[in-house]
Coordinates of C-alpha atoms in Angstrom, one line a residue:
Y1 CA 0.3 -61.9 -42.2
L2 CA -3.1 -61.1 -40.7
K3 CA -5.8 -63.7 -40.9
N4 CA -7.8 -63.7 -44.2
S5 CA -5.8 -60.8 -45.6
S6 CA -4.2 -60.9 -49.0
L7 CA -0.9 -59.3 -49.9
I8 CA -1.5 -56.0 -51.7
K9 CA 1.1 -54.9 -54.2
L10 CA 1.7 -51.2 -54.1
S11 CA 3.4 -49.1 -56.7
L12 CA 6.2 -47.2 -55.1
L13 CA 7.3 -43.9 -56.6
T14 CA 10.5 -43.6 -54.6
Q15 CA 11.9 -45.7 -51.8
Q16 CA 13.0 -42.6 -50.0
T17 CA 9.5 -41.1 -50.0
I18 CA 8.0 -44.4 -48.9
C19 CA 10.4 -44.8 -46.0
R20 CA 9.6 -41.3 -44.7
E21 CA 5.8 -41.8 -45.0
V22 CA 5.9 -45.2 -43.4
K23 CA 8.2 -43.9 -40.6
E24 CA 5.5 -41.3 -39.6
F25 CA 2.9 -44.0 -39.8
I26 CA 4.8 -46.4 -37.6
Q27 CA 5.6 -43.6 -35.1
F28 CA 1.9 -42.7 -34.7
I29 CA 0.2 -46.1 -35.0
L30 CA 2.7 -48.6 -33.5
L31 CA 4.7 -46.6 -31.0
D32 CA 2.1 -44.4 -29.6
T33 CA -0.9 -46.7 -29.7
P34 CA -1.3 -49.8 -27.4
I35 CA -2.2 -52.8 -29.5
L36 CA -3.6 -56.2 -28.3
W37 CA -1.1 -58.3 -30.3
N38 CA -2.7 -61.5 -29.3
N39 CA -5.6 -60.7 -31.6
F40 CA -3.4 -61.1 -34.6
S41 CA -1.7 -64.2 -36.1
S42 CA 2.0 -64.5 -36.3
V43 CA 3.4 -61.8 -38.5
K44 CA 6.9 -61.3 -40.0
I45 CA 7.8 -58.1 -41.8
L46 CA 10.6 -59.0 -44.1
V47 CA 12.8 -56.0 -44.0
T48 CA 16.6 -56.0 -44.0
Y49 CA 18.0 -53.7 -41.3
D50 CA 21.4 -53.6 -43.0
N51 CA 20.1 -53.4 -46.5
P52 CA 22.0 -50.6 -48.4
Q53 CA 18.8 -49.3 -50.0
I54 CA 17.4 -48.3 -46.6
T55 CA 20.7 -46.7 -45.8
K56 CA 20.4 -44.6 -48.9
A57 CA 16.9 -43.6 -47.8
Q58 CA 18.6 -41.9 -44.8
S59 CA 16.0 -43.1 -42.3
E60 CA 18.0 -44.1 -39.3
N61 CA 15.2 -43.5 -36.7
F62 CA 12.9 -45.6 -38.9
K63 CA 15.3 -48.5 -38.9
L64 CA 15.6 -48.4 -35.1
E65 CA 11.8 -48.5 -34.7
I66 CA 11.5 -51.4 -37.1
K67 CA 14.1 -53.2 -35.1
K68 CA 12.0 -52.7 -32.0
F69 CA 9.0 -54.4 -33.3
F70 CA 9.8 -56.9 -36.1
K71 CA 12.1 -59.8 -36.9
L72 CA 14.4 -59.0 -39.7
S73 CA 15.2 -61.1 -42.6
M74 CA 17.4 -61.0 -45.8
L75 CA 14.9 -63.1 -47.8
V76 CA 13.5 -60.3 -50.0
G77 CA 14.4 -56.9 -51.4
I78 CA 13.4 -53.6 -49.9
S79 CA 10.6 -52.7 -52.3
E80 CA 8.7 -55.9 -51.5
A81 CA 9.5 -55.5 -47.8
I82 CA 7.9 -52.1 -47.8
C83 CA 4.9 -53.4 -49.6
L84 CA 4.5 -56.0 -46.8
L85 CA 4.9 -53.3 -44.2
L86 CA 2.3 -51.0 -45.7
T87 CA -0.1 -53.9 -46.2
Y88 CA 0.3 -54.8 -42.5
L89 CA -0.4 -51.2 -41.4
I90 CA -3.4 -50.8 -43.7
N91 CA -4.9 -54.0 -42.3
I92 CA -4.4 -52.7 -38.7
F93 CA -6.4 -49.6 -39.6
K94 CA -9.2 -51.7 -41.2
Y95 CA -9.2 -53.9 -38.1
F96 CA -9.5 -51.0 -35.7
F97 CA -12.4 -49.2 -37.5
S98 CA -14.4 -52.2 -38.6
N99 CA -14.3 -53.9 -35.2
L100 CA -14.5 -50.8 -32.9
I101 CA -17.9 -51.6 -31.4
I102 CA -17.1 -55.2 -30.9
F103 CA -13.8 -54.3 -29.4
C104 CA -15.5 -52.0 -26.9
K105 CA -18.1 -54.5 -25.9
E106 CA -15.4 -57.2 -25.4
S107 CA -13.3 -54.7 -23.3
I108 CA -16.3 -54.0 -21.1
N109 CA -16.9 -57.8 -20.6
D110 CA -13.3 -58.4 -19.9
F111 CA -13.4 -55.6 -17.3
T112 CA -16.5 -57.0 -15.5
N113 CA -15.2 -60.6 -15.7
N114 CA -11.6 -59.8 -14.7
T115 CA -10.7 -62.0 -11.7
E116 CA -8.4 -59.6 -10.1
I117 CA -11.0 -56.8 -10.2
E118 CA -13.7 -59.1 -8.8
T119 CA -11.3 -60.1 -6.0
Q120 CA -10.9 -56.4 -5.0
I121 CA -14.6 -55.8 -5.3
N122 CA -15.4 -58.8 -3.1
K123 CA -12.7 -57.7 -0.6
Y124 CA -14.6 -54.5 0.2
N125 CA -18.1 -56.0 -0.4
F126 CA -18.6 -53.5 -3.3
N127 CA -21.2 -55.3 -5.3
F128 CA -23.4 -53.7 -7.9
P129 CA -27.1 -53.8 -7.1
K130 CA -29.3 -56.7 -8.3
K131 CA -32.3 -56.6 -6.0
D132 CA -35.9 -55.8 -6.2
S133 CA -37.6 -53.0 -4.3
N134 CA -39.0 -55.3 -1.6
E135 CA -35.6 -56.7 -0.8
R136 CA -34.2 -53.2 -0.5
F137 CA -37.1 -52.2 1.8
Y138 CA -36.4 -55.0 4.2
E139 CA -32.7 -54.1 4.3
W140 CA -33.7 -50.5 5.0
L141 CA -36.1 -51.7 7.7
A142 CA -33.3 -53.7 9.4
G143 CA -31.2 -50.6 9.5
F144 CA -34.1 -48.5 10.9
I145 CA -34.8 -51.1 13.6
D146 CA -31.1 -51.3 14.5
G147 CA -31.1 -47.5 15.0
D148 CA -34.4 -46.7 16.8
G149 CA -36.2 -50.1 17.3
C150 CA -36.5 -52.5 20.1
F151 CA -37.7 -56.1 20.3
L152 CA -39.5 -56.8 23.6
L153 CA -40.6 -60.0 25.4
S154 CA -42.6 -59.4 28.5
K155 CA -42.6 -61.5 31.6
K156 CA -45.9 -62.9 30.6
G157 CA -44.4 -64.0 27.2
Y158 CA -45.9 -61.3 25.0
A159 CA -43.6 -60.4 22.1
S160 CA -43.6 -57.0 20.3
L161 CA -41.6 -54.5 18.3
E162 CA -41.5 -50.9 19.2
I163 CA -39.9 -48.0 17.2
V164 CA -39.7 -44.5 18.6
T165 CA -38.9 -41.6 16.2
Q166 CA -39.3 -37.8 16.1
L167 CA -42.6 -36.5 14.7
R168 CA -41.0 -35.4 11.4
D169 CA -40.1 -39.0 10.5
K170 CA -43.7 -40.2 10.7
K171 CA -43.5 -41.2 7.0
C172 CA -41.0 -44.0 7.9
L173 CA -43.4 -45.4 10.6
Y174 CA -46.4 -45.4 8.3
L175 CA -44.4 -47.2 5.6
I176 CA -43.7 -50.0 8.1
K177 CA -47.3 -50.0 9.3
Q178 CA -48.6 -50.3 5.7
Q179 CA -46.4 -53.4 5.2
F180 CA -46.9 -55.3 8.5
G181 CA -49.8 -53.7 10.4
G182 CA -49.4 -52.3 13.9
S183 CA -50.2 -48.9 15.3
V184 CA -48.6 -45.4 15.3
K185 CA -49.3 -43.1 18.3
L186 CA -47.9 -40.0 19.9
Y187 CA -45.4 -40.8 22.5
S188 CA -43.9 -38.7 25.4
G189 CA -45.5 -35.4 24.4
D190 CA -46.0 -34.0 21.0
N191 CA -42.5 -34.4 19.5
Y192 CA -42.3 -38.2 19.2
L193 CA -44.2 -41.1 17.7
R194 CA -44.2 -44.7 18.6
Y195 CA -44.8 -47.6 16.3
R196 CA -45.9 -50.8 18.0
L197 CA -46.4 -54.2 16.4
H198 CA -47.6 -57.0 18.7
H199 CA -50.0 -59.2 16.9
K200 CA -48.4 -62.6 16.1
K201 CA -49.0 -62.8 12.4
G202 CA -47.6 -59.4 11.6
L203 CA -44.6 -59.8 14.0
L204 CA -43.7 -63.2 12.6
N205 CA -43.9 -61.8 9.0
L206 CA -41.5 -59.0 10.0
I207 CA -39.1 -61.3 11.8
N208 CA -39.0 -63.5 8.7
K209 CA -38.0 -60.4 6.6
V210 CA -35.3 -59.0 8.8
N211 CA -33.8 -62.2 10.3
G212 CA -30.2 -62.2 9.2
L213 CA -30.1 -58.5 8.2
L214 CA -29.7 -56.9 11.6
Q215 CA -26.2 -55.6 12.5
N216 CA -26.7 -54.2 16.0
P217 CA -25.6 -56.8 18.5
I218 CA -28.2 -55.6 21.1
R219 CA -31.0 -55.9 18.6
I220 CA -29.8 -59.4 17.5
L221 CA -29.9 -60.6 21.1
Q222 CA -33.4 -59.1 21.5
L223 CA -34.6 -60.9 18.4
G224 CA -33.0 -64.1 19.5
K225 CA -35.2 -64.3 22.6
I226 CA -38.4 -64.0 20.4
C227 CA -37.0 -66.5 18.0
D228 CA -36.6 -69.0 20.8
K229 CA -40.2 -68.4 21.9
Y230 CA -41.5 -69.2 18.5
N231 CA -38.9 -71.9 17.6
I232 CA -37.5 -69.9 14.8
E233 CA -33.9 -70.3 13.8
L234 CA -31.9 -67.1 14.3
I235 CA -30.0 -66.5 11.1
E236 CA -26.4 -65.2 11.3
S237 CA -26.1 -61.6 10.2
K238 CA -24.9 -61.1 6.6
P239 CA -21.8 -58.9 6.2
L240 CA -22.7 -55.4 4.9
K241 CA -22.1 -54.7 1.2
Y242 CA -21.7 -51.3 -0.4
Y243 CA -25.2 -51.1 -1.9
S244 CA -27.0 -52.7 1.1
G245 CA -30.2 -50.8 2.0
W246 CA -29.3 -51.2 5.6
F247 CA -27.2 -48.0 5.7
S248 CA -30.0 -45.7 4.5
G249 CA -32.3 -47.1 7.2
F250 CA -29.6 -46.6 9.8
F251 CA -28.9 -43.1 8.5
D252 CA -32.6 -42.2 8.8
T253 CA -32.4 -42.8 12.5
D254 CA -28.8 -42.2 13.7
G255 CA -27.4 -40.2 10.9
S256 CA -27.1 -36.5 10.1
I257 CA -26.0 -34.2 7.3
Y258 CA -24.8 -30.6 7.8
L259 CA -22.5 -28.0 6.2
N260 CA -19.8 -25.7 7.5
E261 CA -19.8 -22.4 5.6
A262 CA -16.3 -21.4 6.9
S263 CA -14.5 -24.5 5.6
G264 CA -16.8 -25.1 2.6
Q265 CA -17.5 -28.7 3.6
I266 CA -20.5 -30.9 4.0
F267 CA -20.5 -33.6 6.7
I268 CA -22.3 -36.9 6.7
T269 CA -22.2 -38.5 10.1
A270 CA -23.7 -41.3 12.2
T271 CA -23.5 -41.7 16.0
Q272 CA -23.7 -45.0 17.9
K273 CA -22.5 -46.4 21.2
N274 CA -21.3 -49.5 19.5
K275 CA -18.1 -48.8 17.6
F276 CA -18.3 -52.1 15.8
M277 CA -21.2 -51.0 13.7
L278 CA -19.4 -47.8 12.6
E279 CA -16.2 -49.6 11.7
A280 CA -18.1 -51.3 8.8
L281 CA -19.0 -47.9 7.5
V282 CA -15.4 -46.8 7.3
V283 CA -14.5 -49.9 5.3
L284 CA -17.4 -49.4 2.8
Y285 CA -17.9 -45.6 2.6
G286 CA -14.7 -44.0 3.9
G287 CA -14.6 -41.5 6.7
S288 CA -13.3 -41.8 10.2
I289 CA -14.5 -42.6 13.7
Y290 CA -14.2 -40.2 16.6
P291 CA -15.0 -40.8 20.3
M292 CA -17.6 -38.6 22.0
I293 CA -16.6 -38.7 25.6
K294 CA -19.5 -36.8 27.2
Q295 CA -22.1 -38.7 25.3
E296 CA -20.3 -42.0 25.8
A297 CA -20.6 -42.8 22.1
F298 CA -18.7 -42.8 18.9
K299 CA -19.2 -40.7 15.8
W300 CA -18.5 -41.7 12.2
T301 CA -17.8 -38.7 10.0
C302 CA -17.4 -38.5 6.3
F303 CA -16.3 -35.0 4.9
K304 CA -14.1 -35.5 1.9
K305 CA -15.7 -34.1 -1.2
Q306 CA -15.0 -37.3 -3.3
E307 CA -16.5 -39.6 -0.7
I308 CA -19.5 -37.3 -0.1
L309 CA -20.3 -37.1 -3.9
F310 CA -19.9 -40.8 -4.3
L311 CA -22.4 -41.5 -1.6
V312 CA -24.9 -38.9 -2.9
N313 CA -24.7 -39.8 -6.6
N314 CA -24.3 -43.6 -6.2
Y315 CA -25.4 -45.1 -3.0
F316 CA -28.4 -42.8 -2.2
K317 CA -29.6 -42.9 -5.8
I318 CA -30.1 -46.6 -5.3
N319 CA -31.1 -46.6 -1.7
P320 CA -32.8 -43.3 -0.9
C321 CA -33.6 -42.3 2.7
Q322 CA -37.2 -42.2 3.6
S323 CA -36.8 -39.4 6.1
E324 CA -36.5 -35.6 5.6
K325 CA -32.7 -36.0 5.4
M326 CA -33.1 -37.0 1.8
V327 CA -34.0 -33.4 0.9
R328 CA -30.5 -32.3 2.1
I329 CA -28.8 -35.1 0.4
N330 CA -30.4 -34.0 -2.9
M331 CA -29.0 -30.5 -2.3
V332 CA -25.4 -31.6 -2.0
D333 CA -24.5 -31.2 -5.7
K334 CA -25.9 -27.7 -5.8
F335 CA -23.7 -26.8 -2.8
Y336 CA -20.5 -27.7 -4.6
E337 CA -21.7 -26.1 -7.8
L338 CA -22.4 -22.7 -6.1
R339 CA -19.0 -22.9 -4.2
K340 CA -17.3 -23.5 -7.5
L341 CA -18.9 -20.3 -8.9
K342 CA -17.7 -18.4 -5.8
A343 CA -21.3 -17.6 -4.9
H344 CA -20.5 -17.6 -1.2
K345 CA -18.1 -14.7 -1.8
A346 CA -20.4 -12.8 -4.2
S347 CA -22.1 -9.5 -3.1
A348 CA -25.5 -9.9 -1.5
N349 CA -27.2 -8.0 -4.4
S350 CA -25.6 -10.0 -7.2
V351 CA -27.3 -13.0 -8.9
L352 CA -24.9 -15.4 -7.4
G353 CA -25.2 -13.8 -3.9
K354 CA -29.0 -14.1 -4.0
A355 CA -28.7 -17.7 -5.2
W356 CA -26.4 -18.5 -2.3
K357 CA -28.6 -16.8 0.3
H358 CA -31.7 -18.7 -1.0
Y359 CA -29.8 -22.0 -0.9
L360 CA -28.8 -21.4 2.8
I361 CA -32.4 -20.5 3.7
K362 CA -33.7 -23.7 2.2
W363 CA -30.9 -25.8 3.8
N364 CA -31.3 -24.4 7.3
S365 CA -35.1 -24.8 7.1
L366 CA -34.4 -28.6 7.3
V367 CA -33.3 -30.4 10.4
S368 CA -29.8 -32.0 10.1
S369 CA -30.5 -35.0 12.4

């Protein structure tokens, strides 16, 4: 019997009616509903499979289903056995509805604490975010430096950091300047800006924040020379995790996002001469790597709708880009929504046709890379 449940005596009008009612109850509750039997104490339903009274009730299917779930006994008559059976089912109902909220909470806890699931999560470094904004900024900064930065040590022993970006990404450089100092000036004409940090206090502060977060082997070696100069231990790079802010910083420099009207696809890509860095992106975010022979580089490309939406609605919600590319990222959901409505096929004068045209004008007004 269930814990703390008393046996309820039921008045039975006819055994045949009871058998038919209980059969439907058993079919719906026990056969079609998964039950965590370990939540119940040991139960015996005392029903005789070969009892002639059940035979008279003409409920062959019901007898077979009873045999599947319960141990049978000849200890009591059919009337009391059916009482026990009904009592058991009523208590199951009471248990489900009275403990629904607790059951759901326990199920969620079991899911998050499940060892097998944690093993899979750790295998692919897919950890849920538990970081403050400053820690995310330093991860973003490491990715930004890996893409467009350079640690320099002159022959006279002067150490510095330089980052060169296009003019449209000035916001990124001023974010770094605000945190560590330095200067931002026009570089090589009017289309580029250069951020330069060379005073010792600011540089050491920056090194302390990104040491161990860099992924570009070239950048790590450059940092290592400066660490030797100042007797700083060069920390081994930490493996990337799914929600690491590094990818958003790297995407701000070496990434791009564009669409193909003919195929109805959006592409998120990143280009690097070092294939090693891109292989980590395939493991974490999907996509594929293709060689770019003329450029002597490799290109990571993500184009499957599911992978794109997962990046847009999960990763970039937690680690937004600081460049203009974030505007396009925020437009991705609208693209798939309009495609689903067939707006790209609608006449130019229709409401959908005008919405599609307006969308493309806004999209194309932004640079992809």
